Structures are given as structure tokens and as C-alpha cells.
mmCIF file of C-alpha atoms in Angstrom:
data_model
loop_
_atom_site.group_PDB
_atom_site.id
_atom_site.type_symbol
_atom_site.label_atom_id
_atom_site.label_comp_id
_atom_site.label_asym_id
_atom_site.label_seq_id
_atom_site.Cartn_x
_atom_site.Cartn_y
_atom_site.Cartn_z
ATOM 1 C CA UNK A 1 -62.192 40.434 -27.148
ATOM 2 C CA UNK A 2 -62.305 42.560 -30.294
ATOM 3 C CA UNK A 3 -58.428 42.741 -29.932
ATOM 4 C CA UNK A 4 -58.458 39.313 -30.415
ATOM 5 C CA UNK A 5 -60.126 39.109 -33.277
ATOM 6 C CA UNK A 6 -58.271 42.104 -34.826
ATOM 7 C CA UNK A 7 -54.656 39.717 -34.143
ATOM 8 C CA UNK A 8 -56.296 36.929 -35.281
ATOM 9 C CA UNK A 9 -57.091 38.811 -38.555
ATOM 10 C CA UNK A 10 -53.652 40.002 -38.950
ATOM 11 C CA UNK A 11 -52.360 36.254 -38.425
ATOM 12 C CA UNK A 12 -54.390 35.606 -40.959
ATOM 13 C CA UNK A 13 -53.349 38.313 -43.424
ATOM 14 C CA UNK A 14 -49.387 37.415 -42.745
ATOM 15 C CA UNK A 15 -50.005 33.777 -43.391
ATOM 16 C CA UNK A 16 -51.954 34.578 -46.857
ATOM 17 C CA UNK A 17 -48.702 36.934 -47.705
ATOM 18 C CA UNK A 18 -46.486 34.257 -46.840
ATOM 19 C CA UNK A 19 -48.167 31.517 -48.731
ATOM 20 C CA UNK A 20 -48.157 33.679 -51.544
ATOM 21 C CA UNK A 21 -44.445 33.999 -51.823
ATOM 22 C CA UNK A 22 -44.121 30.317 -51.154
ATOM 23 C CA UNK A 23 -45.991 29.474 -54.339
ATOM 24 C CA UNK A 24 -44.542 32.196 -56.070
ATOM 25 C CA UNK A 25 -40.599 31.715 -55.284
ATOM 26 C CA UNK A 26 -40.993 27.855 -54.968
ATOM 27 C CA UNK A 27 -39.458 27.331 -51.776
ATOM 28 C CA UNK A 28 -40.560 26.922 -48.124
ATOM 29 C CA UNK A 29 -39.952 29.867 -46.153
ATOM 30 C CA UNK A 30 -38.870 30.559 -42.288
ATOM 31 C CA UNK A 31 -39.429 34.400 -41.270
ATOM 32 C CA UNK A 32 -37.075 35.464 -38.946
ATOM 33 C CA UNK A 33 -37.901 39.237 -37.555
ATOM 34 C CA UNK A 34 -36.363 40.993 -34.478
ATOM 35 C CA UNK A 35 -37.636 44.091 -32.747
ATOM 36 C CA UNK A 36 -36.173 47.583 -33.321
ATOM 37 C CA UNK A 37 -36.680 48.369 -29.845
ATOM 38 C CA UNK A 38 -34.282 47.030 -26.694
ATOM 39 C CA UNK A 39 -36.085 45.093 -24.016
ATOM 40 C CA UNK A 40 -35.211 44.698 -20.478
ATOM 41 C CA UNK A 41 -37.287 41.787 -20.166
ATOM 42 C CA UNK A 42 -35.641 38.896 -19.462
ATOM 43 C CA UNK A 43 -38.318 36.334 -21.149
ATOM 44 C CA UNK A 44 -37.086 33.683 -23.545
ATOM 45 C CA UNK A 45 -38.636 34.370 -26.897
ATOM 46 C CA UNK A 46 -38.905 37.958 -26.144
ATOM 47 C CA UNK A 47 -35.120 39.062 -26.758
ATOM 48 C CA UNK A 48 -35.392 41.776 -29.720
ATOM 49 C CA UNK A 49 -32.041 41.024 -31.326
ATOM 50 C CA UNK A 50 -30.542 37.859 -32.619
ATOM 51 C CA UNK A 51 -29.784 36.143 -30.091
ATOM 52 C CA UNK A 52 -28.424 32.666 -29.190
ATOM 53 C CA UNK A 53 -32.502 31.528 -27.784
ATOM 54 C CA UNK A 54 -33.448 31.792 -31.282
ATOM 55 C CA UNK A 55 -31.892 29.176 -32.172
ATOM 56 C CA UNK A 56 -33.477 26.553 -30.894
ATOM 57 C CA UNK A 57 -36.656 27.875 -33.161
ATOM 58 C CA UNK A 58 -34.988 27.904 -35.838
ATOM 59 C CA UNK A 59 -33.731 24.054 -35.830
ATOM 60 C CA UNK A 60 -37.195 22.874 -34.890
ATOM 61 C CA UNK A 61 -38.929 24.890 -38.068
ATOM 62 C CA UNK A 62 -35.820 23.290 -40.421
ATOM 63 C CA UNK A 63 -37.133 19.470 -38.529
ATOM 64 C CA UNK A 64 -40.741 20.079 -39.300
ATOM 65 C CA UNK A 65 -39.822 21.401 -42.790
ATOM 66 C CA UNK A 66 -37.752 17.714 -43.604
ATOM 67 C CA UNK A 67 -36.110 17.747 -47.133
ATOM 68 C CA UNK A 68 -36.879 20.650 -49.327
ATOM 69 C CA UNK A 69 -35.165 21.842 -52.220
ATOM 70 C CA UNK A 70 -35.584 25.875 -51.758
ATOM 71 C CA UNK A 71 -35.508 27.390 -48.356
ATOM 72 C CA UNK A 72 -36.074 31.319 -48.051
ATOM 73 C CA UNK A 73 -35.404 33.394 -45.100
ATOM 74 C CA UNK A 74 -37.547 36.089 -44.804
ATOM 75 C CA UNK A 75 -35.220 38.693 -42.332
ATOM 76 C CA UNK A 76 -35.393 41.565 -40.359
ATOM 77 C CA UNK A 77 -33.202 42.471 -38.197
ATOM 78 C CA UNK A 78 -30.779 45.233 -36.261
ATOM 79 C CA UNK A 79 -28.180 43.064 -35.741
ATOM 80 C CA UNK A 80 -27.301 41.026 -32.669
ATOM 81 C CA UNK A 81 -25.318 38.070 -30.999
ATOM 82 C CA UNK A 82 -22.448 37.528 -33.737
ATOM 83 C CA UNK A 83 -21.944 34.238 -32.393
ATOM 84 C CA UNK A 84 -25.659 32.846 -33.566
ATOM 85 C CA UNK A 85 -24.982 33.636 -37.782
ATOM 86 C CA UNK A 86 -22.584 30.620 -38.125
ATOM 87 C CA UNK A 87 -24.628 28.163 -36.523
ATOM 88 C CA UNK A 88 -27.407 29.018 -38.252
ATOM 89 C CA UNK A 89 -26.071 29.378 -41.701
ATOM 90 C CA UNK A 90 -24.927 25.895 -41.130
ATOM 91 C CA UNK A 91 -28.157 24.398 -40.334
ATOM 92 C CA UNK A 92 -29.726 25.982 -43.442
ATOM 93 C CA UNK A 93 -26.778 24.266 -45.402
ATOM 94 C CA UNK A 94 -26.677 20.824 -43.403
ATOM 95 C CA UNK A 95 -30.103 19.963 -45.467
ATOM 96 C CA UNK A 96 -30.928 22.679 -48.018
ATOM 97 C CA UNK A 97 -29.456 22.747 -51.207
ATOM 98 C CA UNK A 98 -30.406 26.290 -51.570
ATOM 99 C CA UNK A 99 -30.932 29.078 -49.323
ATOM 100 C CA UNK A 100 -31.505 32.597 -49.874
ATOM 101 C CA UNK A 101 -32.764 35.748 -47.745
ATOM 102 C CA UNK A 102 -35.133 37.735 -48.564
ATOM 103 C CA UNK A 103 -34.668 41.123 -47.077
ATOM 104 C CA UNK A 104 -37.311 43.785 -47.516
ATOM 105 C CA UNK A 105 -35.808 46.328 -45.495
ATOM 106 C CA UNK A 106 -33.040 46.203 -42.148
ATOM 107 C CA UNK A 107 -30.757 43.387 -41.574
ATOM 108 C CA UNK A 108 -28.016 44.596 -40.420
ATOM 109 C CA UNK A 109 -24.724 43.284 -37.894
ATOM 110 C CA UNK A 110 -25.356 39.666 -37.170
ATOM 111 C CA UNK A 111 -28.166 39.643 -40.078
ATOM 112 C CA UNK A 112 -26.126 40.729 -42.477
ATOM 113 C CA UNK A 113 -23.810 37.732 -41.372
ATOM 114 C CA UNK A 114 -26.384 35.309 -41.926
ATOM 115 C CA UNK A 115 -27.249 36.743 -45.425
ATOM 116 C CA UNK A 116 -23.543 36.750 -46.712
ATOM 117 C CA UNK A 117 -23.817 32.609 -45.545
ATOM 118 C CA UNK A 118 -26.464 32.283 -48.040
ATOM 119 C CA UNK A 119 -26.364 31.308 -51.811
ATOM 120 C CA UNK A 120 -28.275 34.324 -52.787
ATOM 121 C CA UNK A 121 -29.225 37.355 -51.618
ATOM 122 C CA UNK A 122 -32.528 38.869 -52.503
ATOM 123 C CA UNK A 123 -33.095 42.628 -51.334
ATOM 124 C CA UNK A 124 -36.046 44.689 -51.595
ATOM 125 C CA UNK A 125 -35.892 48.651 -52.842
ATOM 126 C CA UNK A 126 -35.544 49.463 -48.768
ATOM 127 C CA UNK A 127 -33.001 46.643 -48.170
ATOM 128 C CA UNK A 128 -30.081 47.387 -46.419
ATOM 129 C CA UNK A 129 -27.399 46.105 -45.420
ATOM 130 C CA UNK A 130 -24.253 46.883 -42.440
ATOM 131 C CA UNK A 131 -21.138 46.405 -41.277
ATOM 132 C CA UNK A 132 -20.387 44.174 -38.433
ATOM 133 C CA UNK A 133 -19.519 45.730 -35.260
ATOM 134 C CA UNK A 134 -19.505 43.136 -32.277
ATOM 135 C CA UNK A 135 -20.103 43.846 -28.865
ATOM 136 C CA UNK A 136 -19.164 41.948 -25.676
ATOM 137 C CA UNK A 137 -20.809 41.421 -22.758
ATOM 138 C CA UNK A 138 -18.860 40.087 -19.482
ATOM 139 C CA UNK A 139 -20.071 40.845 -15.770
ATOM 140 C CA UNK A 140 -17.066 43.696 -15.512
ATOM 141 C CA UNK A 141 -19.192 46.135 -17.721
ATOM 142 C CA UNK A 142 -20.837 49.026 -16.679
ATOM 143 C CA UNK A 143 -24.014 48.844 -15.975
ATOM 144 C CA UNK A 144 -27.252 49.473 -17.559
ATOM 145 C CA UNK A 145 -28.474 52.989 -15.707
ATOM 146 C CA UNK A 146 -32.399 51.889 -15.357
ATOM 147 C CA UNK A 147 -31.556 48.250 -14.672
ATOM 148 C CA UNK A 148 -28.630 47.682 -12.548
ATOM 149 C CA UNK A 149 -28.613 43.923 -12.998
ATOM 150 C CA UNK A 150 -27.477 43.664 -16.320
ATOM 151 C CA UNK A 151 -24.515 44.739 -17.884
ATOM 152 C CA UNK A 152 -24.205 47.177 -21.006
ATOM 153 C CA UNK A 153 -22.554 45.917 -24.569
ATOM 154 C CA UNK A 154 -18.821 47.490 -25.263
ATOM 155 C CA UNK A 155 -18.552 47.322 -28.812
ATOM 156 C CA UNK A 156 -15.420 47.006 -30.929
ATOM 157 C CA UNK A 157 -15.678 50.475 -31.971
ATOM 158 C CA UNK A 158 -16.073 51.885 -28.593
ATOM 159 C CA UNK A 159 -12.731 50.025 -27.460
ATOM 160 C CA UNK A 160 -11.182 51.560 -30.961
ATOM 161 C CA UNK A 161 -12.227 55.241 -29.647
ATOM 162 C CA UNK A 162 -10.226 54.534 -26.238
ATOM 163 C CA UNK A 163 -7.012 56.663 -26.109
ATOM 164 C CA UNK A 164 -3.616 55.125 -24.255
ATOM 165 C CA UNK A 165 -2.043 57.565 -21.919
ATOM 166 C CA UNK A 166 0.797 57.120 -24.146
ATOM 167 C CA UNK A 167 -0.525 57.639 -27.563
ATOM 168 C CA UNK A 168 -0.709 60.753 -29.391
ATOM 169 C CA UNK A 169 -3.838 62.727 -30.577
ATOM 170 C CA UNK A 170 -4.944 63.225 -34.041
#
């Protein structure tokens, strides 16, 4: 029960913080933060990248929000699904005339795609940003060693490092 208490007190704390910068940017404010960590659990909600589930959050905090004239994003991320910045970019534009992230410390790959949509980007001392690398997924990859069932990434880099029978070495 304690635990419970302790979460509820940390709730607490975040919502304080994130009132704060509300009153003190002037804007409403939708915090968007991913896990550093992979997860093999396959629970919508849990995914710890961007991912296309998230989107469906996202629209329904923009509906309860209505018209506002300042929206900040509040991001932290390690990248993800480079198919989800576009649609949400556009669904901060579609009723927003101003949107800007605020990113105190990673957003990188398909965050940093969603920041470069923005008007403005505001970055913290840690704030980083990263190139883009996409990575497909399709049910001919290899497959993840501890879980079987689902299939590993093959990003654009590793399909740059493959070397052609034919081609020459460096």
C-alpha cells in the first residue's frame, strides 16, 4: 500500500511541474515520453518507442484540449516507427497555430522527426538531437533470439553495410 502512496505522490509532483510550465510558457502541454529500454511485451500502451498505438492518445488529448493558441510537446524519446511523425505533426497543425517541443534531454530518430515538424524547437542543456535511420520490419526477418515470434528491425544502415558478391572492398 505504501507503494501506492509513494506513485501517487510522484503523480502529484509531475502534475505540479507540469502546471508550472503551463502558466509559465502560456500554452497547454501534451508530454509524450518513451522508454529507453525494449519490451517484449506485446501490451498496447506498453510499446517503449514511438509507435503507431500512440497515436490514438495523442488525437484524444488534442480533442479534450479543443482550440488553444500554444501547444507544447514535452518529448522524450529514442526514436521509433518513422511512419507515426507525419501524422502527428499534422494533427498538432490541423488546430494549433503554434507548436513547439520541448526537449530536455533524448529525442532522437522518429522524435527528432516530430520536432523538425514543429514551429519551434526548444532544447534543454542535455537536449539532443539524431539522425534518422529507419528500420523495417516484414515477417522474412530474422528472428528475435529470446522470442522467436517476433521478428528483428533491419535498419537502413545495416542494408548499407551489406557487400554484393560483385563489389569491391574498401
Amino acid at each position: 500500500m505504501r507503494y501506492l502512496t509513494e506513485a501517487s505522490e510522484l503523480t502529484k509532483q509531475r502534475l505540479d511541474i507540469i502546471q508550472e510550465l503551463q502558466d509559465l510558457r502560456g500554452s497547454e502541454m501534451i508530454c509524450y515520453v518513451t522508454g529507453d529500454r525494449p519490451t517484449n511485451a506485446n501490451i498496447p500502451g506498453m510499446v517503449s518507442q514511438v509507435s503507431q498505438e500512440h497515436l490514438r492518445f495523442v488525437y484524444d488529448h488534442l480533442d479534450r484540449l479543443g482550440e488553444i493558441d500554444h501547444l507544447d510537446l514535452f518529448i522524450y524519446t529514442r526514436g521509433g516507427d518513422a511512419d507515426v511523425p507525419w501524422p502527428m505533426v499534422t494533427s498538432f497543425e490541423s488546430s494549433r497555430p503554434s507548436s513547439r517541443p520541448l526537449v530536455p534531454y533524448h529525442c532522437h530518430s522518429a522524435g527528432t522527426l516530430i520536432c523538425l515538424g514543429a514551429d519551434e524547437i526548444l532544447m534543454g542543456t542535455g537536449g539532443t538531437l539524431s539522425s534518422v535511420d529507419p528500420t523495417t520490419v516484414n515477417p522474412f526477418n530474422p528472428r528475435d533470439p529470446l522470442n522467436p515470434a517476433i521478428p528483428l528491425g533491419i535498419s537502413v544502415e545495416d542494408v548499407n553495410r551489406i557487400h554484393h558478391p560483385s563489389s569491391r572492398s574498401c
